[in-house]
Structure formats: C-alpha cells, structure tokens
Short mmCIF file of C-alpha atoms in Angstrom, two decimals:
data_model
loop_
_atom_site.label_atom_id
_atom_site.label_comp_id
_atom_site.label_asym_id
_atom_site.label_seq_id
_atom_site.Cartn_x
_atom_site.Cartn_y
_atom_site.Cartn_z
CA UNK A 121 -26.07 -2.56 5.83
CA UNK A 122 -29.42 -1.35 4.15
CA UNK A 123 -29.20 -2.42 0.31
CA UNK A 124 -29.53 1.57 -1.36
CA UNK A 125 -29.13 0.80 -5.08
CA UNK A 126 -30.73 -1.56 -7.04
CA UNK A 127 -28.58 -2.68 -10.09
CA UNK A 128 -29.53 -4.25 -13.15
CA UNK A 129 -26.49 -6.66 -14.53
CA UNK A 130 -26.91 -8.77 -18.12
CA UNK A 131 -24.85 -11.44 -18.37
CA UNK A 132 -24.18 -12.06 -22.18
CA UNK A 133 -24.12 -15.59 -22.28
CA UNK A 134 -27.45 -18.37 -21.80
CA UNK A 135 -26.83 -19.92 -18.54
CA UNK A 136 -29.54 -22.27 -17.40
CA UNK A 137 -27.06 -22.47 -13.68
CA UNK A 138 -28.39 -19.91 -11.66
CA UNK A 139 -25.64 -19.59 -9.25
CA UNK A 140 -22.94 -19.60 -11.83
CA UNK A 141 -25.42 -17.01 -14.02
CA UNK A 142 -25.59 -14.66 -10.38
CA UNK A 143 -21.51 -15.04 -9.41
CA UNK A 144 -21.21 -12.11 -11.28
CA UNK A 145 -23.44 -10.30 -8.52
CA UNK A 146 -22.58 -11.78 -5.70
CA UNK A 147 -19.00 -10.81 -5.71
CA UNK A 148 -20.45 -7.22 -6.35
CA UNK A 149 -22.63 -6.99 -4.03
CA UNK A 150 -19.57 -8.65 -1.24
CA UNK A 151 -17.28 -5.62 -2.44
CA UNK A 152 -19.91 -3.11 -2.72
CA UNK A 153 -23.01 -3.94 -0.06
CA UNK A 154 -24.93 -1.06 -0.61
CA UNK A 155 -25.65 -2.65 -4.20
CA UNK A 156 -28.40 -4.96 -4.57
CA UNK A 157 -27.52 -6.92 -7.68
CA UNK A 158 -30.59 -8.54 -10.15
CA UNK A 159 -29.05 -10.97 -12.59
CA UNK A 160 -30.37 -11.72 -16.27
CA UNK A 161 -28.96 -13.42 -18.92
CA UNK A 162 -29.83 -13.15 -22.56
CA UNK A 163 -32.31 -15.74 -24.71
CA UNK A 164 -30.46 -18.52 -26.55
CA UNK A 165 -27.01 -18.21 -26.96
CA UNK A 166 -25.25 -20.92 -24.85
CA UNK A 167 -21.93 -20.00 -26.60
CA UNK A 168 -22.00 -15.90 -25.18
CA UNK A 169 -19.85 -14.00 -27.17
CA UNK A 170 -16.66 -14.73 -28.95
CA UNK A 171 -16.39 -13.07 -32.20
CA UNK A 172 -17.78 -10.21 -34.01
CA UNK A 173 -21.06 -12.22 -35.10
CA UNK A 174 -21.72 -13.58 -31.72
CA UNK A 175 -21.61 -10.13 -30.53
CA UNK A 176 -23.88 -8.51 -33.44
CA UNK A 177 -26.07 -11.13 -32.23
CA UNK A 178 -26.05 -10.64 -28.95
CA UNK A 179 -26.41 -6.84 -29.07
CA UNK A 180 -31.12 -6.41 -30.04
CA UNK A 181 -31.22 -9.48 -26.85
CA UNK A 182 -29.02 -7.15 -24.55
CA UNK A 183 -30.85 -4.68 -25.82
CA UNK A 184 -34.40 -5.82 -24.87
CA UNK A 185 -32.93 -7.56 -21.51
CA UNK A 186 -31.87 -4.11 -20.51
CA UNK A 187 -35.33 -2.46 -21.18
CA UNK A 188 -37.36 -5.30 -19.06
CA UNK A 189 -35.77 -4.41 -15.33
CA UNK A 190 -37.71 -2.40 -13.50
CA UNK A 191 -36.64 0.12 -10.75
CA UNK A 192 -33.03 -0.36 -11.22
CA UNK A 193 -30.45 2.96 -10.60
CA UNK A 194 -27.64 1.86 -13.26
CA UNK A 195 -27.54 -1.47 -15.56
CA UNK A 196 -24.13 -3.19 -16.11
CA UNK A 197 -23.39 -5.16 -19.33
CA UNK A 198 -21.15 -7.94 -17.90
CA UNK A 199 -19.02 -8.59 -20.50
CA UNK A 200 -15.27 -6.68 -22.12
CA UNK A 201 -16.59 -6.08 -25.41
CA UNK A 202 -19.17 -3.74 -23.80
CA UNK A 203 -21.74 -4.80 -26.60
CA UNK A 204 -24.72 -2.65 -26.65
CA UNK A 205 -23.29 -0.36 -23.83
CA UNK A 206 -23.00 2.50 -26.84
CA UNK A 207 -26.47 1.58 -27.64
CA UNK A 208 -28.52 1.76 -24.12
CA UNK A 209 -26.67 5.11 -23.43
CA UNK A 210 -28.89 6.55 -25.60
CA UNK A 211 -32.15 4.63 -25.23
CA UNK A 212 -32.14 4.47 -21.43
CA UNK A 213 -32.39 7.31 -18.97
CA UNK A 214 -30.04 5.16 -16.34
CA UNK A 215 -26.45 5.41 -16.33
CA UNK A 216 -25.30 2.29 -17.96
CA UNK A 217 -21.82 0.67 -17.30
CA UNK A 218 -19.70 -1.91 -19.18
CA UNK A 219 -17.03 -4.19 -17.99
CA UNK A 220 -14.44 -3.15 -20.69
CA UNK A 221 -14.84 0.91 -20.61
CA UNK A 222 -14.64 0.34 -16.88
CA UNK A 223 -11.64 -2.14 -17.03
CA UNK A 224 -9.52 0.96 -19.58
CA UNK A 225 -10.78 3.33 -17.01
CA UNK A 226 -8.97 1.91 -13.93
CA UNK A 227 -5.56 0.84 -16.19
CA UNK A 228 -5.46 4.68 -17.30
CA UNK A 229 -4.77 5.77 -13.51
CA UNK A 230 -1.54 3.59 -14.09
CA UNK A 231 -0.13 5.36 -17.25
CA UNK A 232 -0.92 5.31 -20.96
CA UNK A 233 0.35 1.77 -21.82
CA UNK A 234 -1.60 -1.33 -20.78
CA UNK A 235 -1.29 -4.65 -22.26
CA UNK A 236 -4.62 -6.33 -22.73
CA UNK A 237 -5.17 -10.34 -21.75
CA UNK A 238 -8.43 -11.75 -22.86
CA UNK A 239 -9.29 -15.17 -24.92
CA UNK A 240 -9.74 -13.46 -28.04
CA UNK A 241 -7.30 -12.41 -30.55
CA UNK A 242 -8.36 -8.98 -31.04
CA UNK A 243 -9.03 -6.74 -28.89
CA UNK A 244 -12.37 -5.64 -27.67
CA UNK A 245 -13.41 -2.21 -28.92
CA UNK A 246 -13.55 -0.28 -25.65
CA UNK A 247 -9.91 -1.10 -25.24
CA UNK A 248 -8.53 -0.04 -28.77
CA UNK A 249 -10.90 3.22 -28.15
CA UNK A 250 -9.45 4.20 -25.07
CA UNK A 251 -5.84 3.60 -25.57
CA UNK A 252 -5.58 3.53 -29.43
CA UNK A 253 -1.83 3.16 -30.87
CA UNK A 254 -0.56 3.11 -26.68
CA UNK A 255 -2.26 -0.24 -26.46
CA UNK A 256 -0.06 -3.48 -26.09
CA UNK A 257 -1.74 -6.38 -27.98
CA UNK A 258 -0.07 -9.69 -28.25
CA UNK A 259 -2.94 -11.88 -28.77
CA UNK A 260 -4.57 -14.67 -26.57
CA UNK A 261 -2.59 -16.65 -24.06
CA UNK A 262 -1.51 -20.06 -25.49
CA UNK A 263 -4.43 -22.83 -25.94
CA UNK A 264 -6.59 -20.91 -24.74
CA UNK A 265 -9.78 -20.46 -27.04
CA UNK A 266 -12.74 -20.07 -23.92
CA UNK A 267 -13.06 -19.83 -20.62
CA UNK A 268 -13.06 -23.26 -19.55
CA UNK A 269 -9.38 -23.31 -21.08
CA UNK A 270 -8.63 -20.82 -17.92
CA UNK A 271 -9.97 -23.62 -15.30
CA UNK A 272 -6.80 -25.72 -16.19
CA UNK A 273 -3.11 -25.89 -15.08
CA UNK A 274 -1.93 -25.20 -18.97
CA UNK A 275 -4.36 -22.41 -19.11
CA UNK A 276 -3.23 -20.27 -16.37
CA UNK A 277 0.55 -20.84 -16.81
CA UNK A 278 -0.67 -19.37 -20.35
CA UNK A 279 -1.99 -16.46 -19.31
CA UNK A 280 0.93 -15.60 -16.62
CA UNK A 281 3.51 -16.16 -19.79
CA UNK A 282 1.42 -14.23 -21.85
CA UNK A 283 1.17 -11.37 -18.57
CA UNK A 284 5.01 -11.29 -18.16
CA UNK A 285 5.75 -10.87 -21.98
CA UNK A 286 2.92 -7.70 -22.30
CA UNK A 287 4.62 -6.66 -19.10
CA UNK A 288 8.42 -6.66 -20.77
CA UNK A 289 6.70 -5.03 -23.85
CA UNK A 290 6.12 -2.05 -21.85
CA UNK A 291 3.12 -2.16 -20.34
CA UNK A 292 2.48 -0.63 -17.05
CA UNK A 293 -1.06 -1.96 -16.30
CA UNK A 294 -2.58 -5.24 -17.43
CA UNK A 295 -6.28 -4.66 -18.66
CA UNK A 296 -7.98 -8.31 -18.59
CA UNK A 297 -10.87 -8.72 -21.39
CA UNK A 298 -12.87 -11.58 -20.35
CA UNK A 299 -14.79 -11.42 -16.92
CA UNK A 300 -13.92 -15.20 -16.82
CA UNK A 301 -11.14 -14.09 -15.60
CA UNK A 302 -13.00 -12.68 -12.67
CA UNK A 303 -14.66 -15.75 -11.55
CA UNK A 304 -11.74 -18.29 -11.73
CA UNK A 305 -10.15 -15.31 -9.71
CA UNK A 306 -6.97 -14.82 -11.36
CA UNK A 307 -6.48 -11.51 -11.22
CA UNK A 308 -4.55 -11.30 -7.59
CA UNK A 309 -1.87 -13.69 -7.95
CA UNK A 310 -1.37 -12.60 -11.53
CA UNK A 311 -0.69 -9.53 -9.95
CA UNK A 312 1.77 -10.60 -6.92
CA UNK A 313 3.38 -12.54 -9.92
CA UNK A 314 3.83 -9.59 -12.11
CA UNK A 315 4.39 -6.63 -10.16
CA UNK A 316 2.36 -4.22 -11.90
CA UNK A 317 -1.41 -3.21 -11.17
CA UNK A 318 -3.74 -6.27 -12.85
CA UNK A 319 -7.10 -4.95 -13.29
CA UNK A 320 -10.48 -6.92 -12.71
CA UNK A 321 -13.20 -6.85 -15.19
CA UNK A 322 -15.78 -7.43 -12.18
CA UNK A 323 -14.43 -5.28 -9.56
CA UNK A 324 -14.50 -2.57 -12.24
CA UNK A 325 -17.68 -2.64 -13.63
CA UNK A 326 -19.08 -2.85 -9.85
CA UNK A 327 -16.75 0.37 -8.99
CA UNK A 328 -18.19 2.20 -11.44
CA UNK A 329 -21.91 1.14 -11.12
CA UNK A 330 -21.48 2.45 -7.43
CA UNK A 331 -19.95 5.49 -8.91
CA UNK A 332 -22.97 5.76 -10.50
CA UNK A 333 -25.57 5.59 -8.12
CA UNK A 334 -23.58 8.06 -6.21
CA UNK A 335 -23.70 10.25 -8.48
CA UNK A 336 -27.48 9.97 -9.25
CA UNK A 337 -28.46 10.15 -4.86
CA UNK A 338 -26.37 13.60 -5.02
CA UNK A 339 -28.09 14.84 -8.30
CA UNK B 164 -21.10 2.16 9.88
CA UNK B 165 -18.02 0.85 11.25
CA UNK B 166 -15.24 3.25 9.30
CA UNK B 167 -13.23 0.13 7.66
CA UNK B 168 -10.02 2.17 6.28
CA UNK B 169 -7.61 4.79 7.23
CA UNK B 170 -7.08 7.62 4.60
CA UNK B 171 -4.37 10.04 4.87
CA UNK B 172 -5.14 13.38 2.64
CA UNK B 173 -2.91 15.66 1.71
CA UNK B 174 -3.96 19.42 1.36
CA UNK B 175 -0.98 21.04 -0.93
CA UNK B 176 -1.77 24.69 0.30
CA UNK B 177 -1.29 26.03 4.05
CA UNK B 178 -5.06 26.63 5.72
CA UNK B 179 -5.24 27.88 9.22
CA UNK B 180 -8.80 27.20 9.17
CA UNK B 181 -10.00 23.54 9.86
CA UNK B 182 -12.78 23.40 9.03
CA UNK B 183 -11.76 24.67 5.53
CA UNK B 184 -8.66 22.36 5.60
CA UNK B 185 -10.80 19.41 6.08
CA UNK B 186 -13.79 20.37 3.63
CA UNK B 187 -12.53 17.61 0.76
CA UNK B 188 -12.19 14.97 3.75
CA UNK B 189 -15.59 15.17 5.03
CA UNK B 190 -16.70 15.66 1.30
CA UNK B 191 -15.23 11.86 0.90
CA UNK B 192 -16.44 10.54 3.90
CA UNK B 193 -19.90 11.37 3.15
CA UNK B 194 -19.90 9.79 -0.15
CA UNK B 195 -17.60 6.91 1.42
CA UNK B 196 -19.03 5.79 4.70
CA UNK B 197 -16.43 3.03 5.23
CA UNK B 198 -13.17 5.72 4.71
CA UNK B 199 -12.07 7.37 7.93
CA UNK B 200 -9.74 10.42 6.59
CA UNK B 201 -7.39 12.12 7.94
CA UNK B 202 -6.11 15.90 6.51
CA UNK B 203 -2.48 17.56 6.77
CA UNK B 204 -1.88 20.74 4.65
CA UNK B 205 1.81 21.38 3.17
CA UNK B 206 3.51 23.96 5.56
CA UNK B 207 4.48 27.31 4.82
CA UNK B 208 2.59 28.06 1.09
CA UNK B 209 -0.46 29.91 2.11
CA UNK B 210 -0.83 30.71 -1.61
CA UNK B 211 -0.83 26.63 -2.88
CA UNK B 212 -0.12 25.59 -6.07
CA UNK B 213 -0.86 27.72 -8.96
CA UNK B 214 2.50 27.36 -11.20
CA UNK B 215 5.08 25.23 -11.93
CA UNK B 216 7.29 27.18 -9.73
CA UNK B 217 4.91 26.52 -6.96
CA UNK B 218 4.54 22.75 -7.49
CA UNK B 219 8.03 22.37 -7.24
CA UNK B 220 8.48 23.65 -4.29
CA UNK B 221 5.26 22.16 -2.72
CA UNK B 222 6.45 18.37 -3.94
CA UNK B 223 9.55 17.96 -1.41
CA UNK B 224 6.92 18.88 1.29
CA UNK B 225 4.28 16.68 0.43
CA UNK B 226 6.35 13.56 0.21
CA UNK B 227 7.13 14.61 3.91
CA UNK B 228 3.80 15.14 4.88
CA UNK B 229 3.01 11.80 3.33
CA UNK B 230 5.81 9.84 5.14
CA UNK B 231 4.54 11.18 8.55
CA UNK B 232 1.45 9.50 8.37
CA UNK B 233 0.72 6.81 10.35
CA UNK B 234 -1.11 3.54 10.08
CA UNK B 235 -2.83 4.71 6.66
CA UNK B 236 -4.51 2.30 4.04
CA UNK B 237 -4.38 4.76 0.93
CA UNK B 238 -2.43 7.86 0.64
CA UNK B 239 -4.68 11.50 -0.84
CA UNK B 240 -2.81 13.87 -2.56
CA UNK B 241 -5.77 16.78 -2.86
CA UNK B 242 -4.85 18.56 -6.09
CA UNK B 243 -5.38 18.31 -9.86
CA UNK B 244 -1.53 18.81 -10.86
CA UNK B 245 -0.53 14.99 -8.63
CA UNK B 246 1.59 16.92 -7.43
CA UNK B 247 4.58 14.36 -5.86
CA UNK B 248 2.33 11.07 -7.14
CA UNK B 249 4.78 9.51 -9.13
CA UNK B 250 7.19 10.27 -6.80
CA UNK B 251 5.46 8.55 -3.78
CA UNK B 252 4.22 5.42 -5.80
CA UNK B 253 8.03 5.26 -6.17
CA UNK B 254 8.54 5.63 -2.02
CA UNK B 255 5.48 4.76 0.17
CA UNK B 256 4.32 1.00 -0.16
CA UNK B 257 0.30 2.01 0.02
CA UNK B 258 -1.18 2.90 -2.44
CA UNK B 259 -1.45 6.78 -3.40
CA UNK B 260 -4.12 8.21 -5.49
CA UNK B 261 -3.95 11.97 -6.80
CA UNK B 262 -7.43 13.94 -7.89
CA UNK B 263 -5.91 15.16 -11.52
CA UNK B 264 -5.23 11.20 -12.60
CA UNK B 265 -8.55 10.45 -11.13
CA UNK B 266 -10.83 12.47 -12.52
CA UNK B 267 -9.01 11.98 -16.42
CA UNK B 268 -9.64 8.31 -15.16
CA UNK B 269 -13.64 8.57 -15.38
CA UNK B 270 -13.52 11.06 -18.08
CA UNK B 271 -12.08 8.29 -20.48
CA UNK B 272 -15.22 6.14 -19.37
CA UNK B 273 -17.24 8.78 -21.46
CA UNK B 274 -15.09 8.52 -24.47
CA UNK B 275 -11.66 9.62 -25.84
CA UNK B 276 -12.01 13.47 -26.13
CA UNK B 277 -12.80 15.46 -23.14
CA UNK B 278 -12.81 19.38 -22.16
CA UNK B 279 -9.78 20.21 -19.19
CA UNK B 280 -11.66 23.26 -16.72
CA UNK B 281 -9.71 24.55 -14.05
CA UNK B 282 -7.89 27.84 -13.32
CA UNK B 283 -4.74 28.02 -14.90
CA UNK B 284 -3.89 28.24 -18.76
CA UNK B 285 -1.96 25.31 -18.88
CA UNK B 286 -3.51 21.78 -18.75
CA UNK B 287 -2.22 19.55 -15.23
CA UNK B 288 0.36 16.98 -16.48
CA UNK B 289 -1.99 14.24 -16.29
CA UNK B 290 -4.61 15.50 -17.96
CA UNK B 291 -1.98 16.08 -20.83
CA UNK B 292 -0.32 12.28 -19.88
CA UNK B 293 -3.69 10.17 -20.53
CA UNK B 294 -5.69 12.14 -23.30
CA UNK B 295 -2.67 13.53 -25.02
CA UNK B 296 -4.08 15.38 -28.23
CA UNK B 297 -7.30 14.45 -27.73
CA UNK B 298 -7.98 16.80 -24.53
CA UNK B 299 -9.83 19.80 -25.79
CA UNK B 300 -7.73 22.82 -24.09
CA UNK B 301 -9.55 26.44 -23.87
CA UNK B 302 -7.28 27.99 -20.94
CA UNK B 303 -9.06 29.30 -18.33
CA UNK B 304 -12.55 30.83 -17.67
CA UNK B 305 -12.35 34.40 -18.16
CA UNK B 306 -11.68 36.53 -15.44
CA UNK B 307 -10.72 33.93 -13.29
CA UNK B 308 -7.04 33.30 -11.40
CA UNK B 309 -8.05 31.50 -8.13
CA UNK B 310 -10.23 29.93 -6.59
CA UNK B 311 -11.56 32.69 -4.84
CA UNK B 312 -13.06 33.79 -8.34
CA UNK B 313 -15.03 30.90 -8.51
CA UNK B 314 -17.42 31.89 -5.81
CA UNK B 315 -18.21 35.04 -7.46
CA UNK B 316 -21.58 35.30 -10.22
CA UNK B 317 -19.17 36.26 -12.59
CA UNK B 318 -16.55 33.84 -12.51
CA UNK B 319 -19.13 30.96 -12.06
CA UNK B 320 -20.62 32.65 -15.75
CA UNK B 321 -17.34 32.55 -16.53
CA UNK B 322 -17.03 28.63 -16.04
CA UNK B 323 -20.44 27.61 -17.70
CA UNK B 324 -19.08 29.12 -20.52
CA UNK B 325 -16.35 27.70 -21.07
CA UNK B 326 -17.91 24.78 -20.19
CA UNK B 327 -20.09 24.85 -23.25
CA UNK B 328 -17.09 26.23 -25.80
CA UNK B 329 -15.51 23.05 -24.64
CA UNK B 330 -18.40 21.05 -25.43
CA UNK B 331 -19.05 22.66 -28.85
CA UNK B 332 -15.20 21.97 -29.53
CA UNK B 333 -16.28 18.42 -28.85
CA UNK B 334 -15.61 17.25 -25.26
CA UNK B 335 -17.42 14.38 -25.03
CA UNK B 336 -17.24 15.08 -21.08
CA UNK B 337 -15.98 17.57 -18.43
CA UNK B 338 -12.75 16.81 -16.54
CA UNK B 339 -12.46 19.53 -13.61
CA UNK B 340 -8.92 20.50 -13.29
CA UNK B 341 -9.10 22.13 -9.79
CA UNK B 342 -10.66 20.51 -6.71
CA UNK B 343 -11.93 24.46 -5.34
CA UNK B 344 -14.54 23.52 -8.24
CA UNK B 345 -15.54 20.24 -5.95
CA UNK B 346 -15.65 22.58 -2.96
CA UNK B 347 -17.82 25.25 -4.51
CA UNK B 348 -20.40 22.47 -5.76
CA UNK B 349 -20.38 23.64 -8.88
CA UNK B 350 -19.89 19.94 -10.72
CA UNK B 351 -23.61 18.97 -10.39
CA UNK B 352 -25.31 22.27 -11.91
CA UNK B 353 -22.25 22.33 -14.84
CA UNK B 354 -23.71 18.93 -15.50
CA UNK B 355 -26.93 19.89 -16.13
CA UNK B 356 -26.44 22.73 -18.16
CA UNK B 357 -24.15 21.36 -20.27
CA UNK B 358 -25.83 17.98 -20.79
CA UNK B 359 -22.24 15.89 -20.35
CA UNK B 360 -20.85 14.38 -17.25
CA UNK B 361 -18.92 16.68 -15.62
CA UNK B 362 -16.46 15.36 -13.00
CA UNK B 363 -15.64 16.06 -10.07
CA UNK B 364 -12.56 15.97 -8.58
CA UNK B 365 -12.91 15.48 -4.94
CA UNK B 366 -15.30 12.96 -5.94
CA UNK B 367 -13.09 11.08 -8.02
CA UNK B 368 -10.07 11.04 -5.60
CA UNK B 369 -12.41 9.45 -3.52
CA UNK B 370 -13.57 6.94 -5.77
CA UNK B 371 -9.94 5.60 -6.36
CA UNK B 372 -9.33 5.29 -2.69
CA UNK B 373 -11.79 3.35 -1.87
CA UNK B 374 -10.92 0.94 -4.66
CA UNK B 375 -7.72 1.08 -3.54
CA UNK B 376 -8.81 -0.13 0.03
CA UNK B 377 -10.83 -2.15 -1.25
CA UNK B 378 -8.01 -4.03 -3.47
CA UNK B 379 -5.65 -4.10 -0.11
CA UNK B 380 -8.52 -5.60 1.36
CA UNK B 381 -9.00 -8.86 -0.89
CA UNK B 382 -4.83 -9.40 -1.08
#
C-alpha cells in the first residue's frame, strides 16, 4: 500500500538506539500503513521524562524538534504527559496529537470512570483534564519507578495487581500513562486478564494521527 | 485494497431507498478502505428516532437487526442517541460502536467543554454521560425539526449560528449530535467558519470501528 501521510513523531527521551528510538513508528506504521512514520528524539536528556522538572525541561526541545520536520501532515508527541502538545497547537499549522489526550479519548467511549496505570504517582495532566473528579488514581504499580521495572516478572505482576484493584474501584476502562507500556506490549493480556477495555498509549496516538490526516485529505 | 473486515451498520429509521439507506456505509468505506460494510434499517419507523418515545421503541428492533447479522467484525449502530449500545455490549460478543459516544469521544481530544448541535432540544444521553456539565447546550438551530431542514439555506443559517453561540458560550469544539449533518456535508464548512473542530459523526463511528477491528485483529 502507497505510504499517503507523512507523520512527524518526537520521542521525549535521548536514545542513541535507533531501532528502540523508531519502535514507536514501526508498530504505527504495521497498524496504520498508509502512515509513513519519521522518528526524532529530543537533545540530551537520557532520563526522558519523569517528574514535573523533567517535563518543563523537556517541553522548548520538543518544542524546536517539532518545528525542524519538514513536509509532515500531523506530529505526535510520544509520550502520556502530552508535554508541549498545548504548546505546538498554537505555533504549528499541523494537527498535532499526544499519546495521553488520545489514550482519555478512547477510555471515554467506555464510560466516565477509568483508572489510570502509569509509573508515576500522579497523574499526567491530560488525564486529570479529561476525567477530573471521575478519574480513579491509585498510584504506581508496586516497585515500579521506570520502565525497565516493567521488563521484569515483579514488575508486571505489579501492574496486573495494581489493574485488578483500579478495576474493583470502579473503573470501567484502564487508561495506561507510559507508552512503555506499549513496547513491552502489555496491554493485551492485561486486558484478557481483566475483562474490561485496556487502552494503548501507541495504538492511540497512531488512531488519532490517522484521524488526522483524514481529516486534512477531505478538507 | 483487499477489504480486511466485515462491518454490520445499523440504520435506526426505515428507508426504501438504497442508495439513501447505504449513504453513511459508503461514507465509511471511503474514508476506511480496509472496512467492507454492510447496512440494515430498523423495520417499520419510516419517521426514525426523534424522541424518547421513538428510541424506545426503535431499541427492541435494533438489537434484532443486530443479532441477524452474520459473520461481522464490529457492530454500527448509525445514530447520535446509541440507541440499544449498552444494551448490545451487554449481548453480542463483537464489539459495537454507536456515532453519539464516538463523536463526544474526539470532542474530549479538544478539551473538556464542547458545544452539542443536532436537531432536537434535548442533548443524546451520551453526550450528557461523558461531558456532564461541561457540554455547552443551546437546543436546536432555529427553525429546524428534521433533517430535512438541514438541506434548506435557512436551516443550514440556522446551524452556523448556533454553531458560533456555542462557541462564544465557550465550546472549545463542535460535537454533531445527528449523523443527517454527516450526510449533508455540512461538518467541513462549520469547521471553517467557526475556527474549532467540528465533528462529524459518520466520521467518527467510523473511526471507532476500525479501531475496533483493528484491536480484534492483534488478540
């Protein structure tokens, strides 16, 4: 199939691995062929983001990163927080998509309470914006403090524990907020486990960067 | 392109006509290459929905409509209200994606308030479900009780004013609450003259399908 849309996606960590920088992409572009997926990852920040400071660093690099493509149809900011997503909306003239907004998007279809599992305590801002006070919170999943923490037996019986308690707290969705959890590829069997809709940071933000370019051929 | 899926749509008001029947099929299937759809209308309610009283007496039909489908990947039900959604996520074991959650789904992408415009003075219970007090409710355009309105200069006036009350009440998007808007192509020219996504509903039924197939798929 012809590649039609040429998408810009920022990863928000430093990764000098090019295939681990592009996975991001590639399982795009295998759910979504029409998309032709250019990776770039921001200047010096090995560590991505994990906290508020990381982010309000991150934000001027994502910033500039998003103004150097050329040619692209929509721009993705690869990461839950959606840092700088706010911020491009209004400088660039391309639809811009973020992981988390797209994440709260697809757990709305599933009713007004979703439980969000990320590595973070708090959770990211697209998440408390979208479903305020009908959001279920209960903090990280035991031990786990990055993303490498997901790669291990411990880590993943964590986040299942963690899954099944939001789920008995009365969620009806289960918003992940790290798109590590996309590449250690979690999210079906969390889902068979759990018996309620588990949705994908990656898969979302590529849904809705196709939505996108849709939306601009019609225009 | 080889269609991939098998989509079985659900029309909630009797058409003789086809063609006209099958208008929000081939709609999707332009948009969606790899969706192969297939339309039923609801027997016996020339007229549709346009009142409670009408949805309940359409929802007994379209669960049967929906269990005499064969061989489908994703179940349509065509109509802002989901009329019989719940209900059928409760029966059928495919997935089944109604145009009112849908396009409230997107809207939250574009932030937390948006502006319900569709034909009747109420707001559809999802619309209501996911924004709860932060949808920004005008009633109707004036002049306007069916679709058949829409296609007239007046009632199209009608709608792009509305469109920009709701906007100066502070939508921060559009959500279309009746998919005759998607067939009268009015979403794309809103858009523009408002300045503020506008979306569509026919559109976004479509989007969550193919997601939905797309999810099936990778299980």
């Amino acid at each position: 199939m012809d590649k039609k849309w040429q998408v810009g996606l920022i990863r928000v960590v430093t990764l000098s691995d090019r295939d681990m920088a592009e996975l991001h992409g590639r399982l795009i572009m295998e759910m979504f062929p029409a998309l032709e997926v250019e990776t770039r990852c921001i200047p010096d920040q090995p560590e991505g983001i994990h906290d508020p400071e990381s982010k309000a660093m991150a934000v001027p690099k994502i910033i500039e990163v998003a103004k150097a493509f050329k040619d692209k149809d929509v721009i993705i900011v690869s990461c839950a927080d959606d840092p700088g997503v706010k911020e491009l909306r209004r400088i660039l003239t391309i639809p811009v998509v973020g992981a988390g907004s797209s994440v709260c998007a697809l757990a709305m279809r599933c009713g007004p309470r979703t439980g969000v599992l990320g590595i973070t305590d708090y959770a990211p801002p697209p998440y408390v914006d979208m479903f305020g006070d009908r959001l279920v919170n209960l903090g990280r999943p035991q031990g786990v403090n990055n993303t490498l923490d997901l790669l291990t037996d411990q880590g993943q019986e964590a986040v299942r524990k963690l899954g099944m308690q939001l789920k008995e707290a009365g969620a009806q969705s289960i918003a992940l907020a790290c798109t590590g959890m996309s590449t250690i590829g979690i999210t079906k069997p969390l889902e068979e486990y759990l018996g309620i809709p588990v949705i994908d940071p990656v898969t979302a933000e590529g849904l809705f960067a196709y939505y996108e370019c849709i939306q601009r051929n019609s225009k």
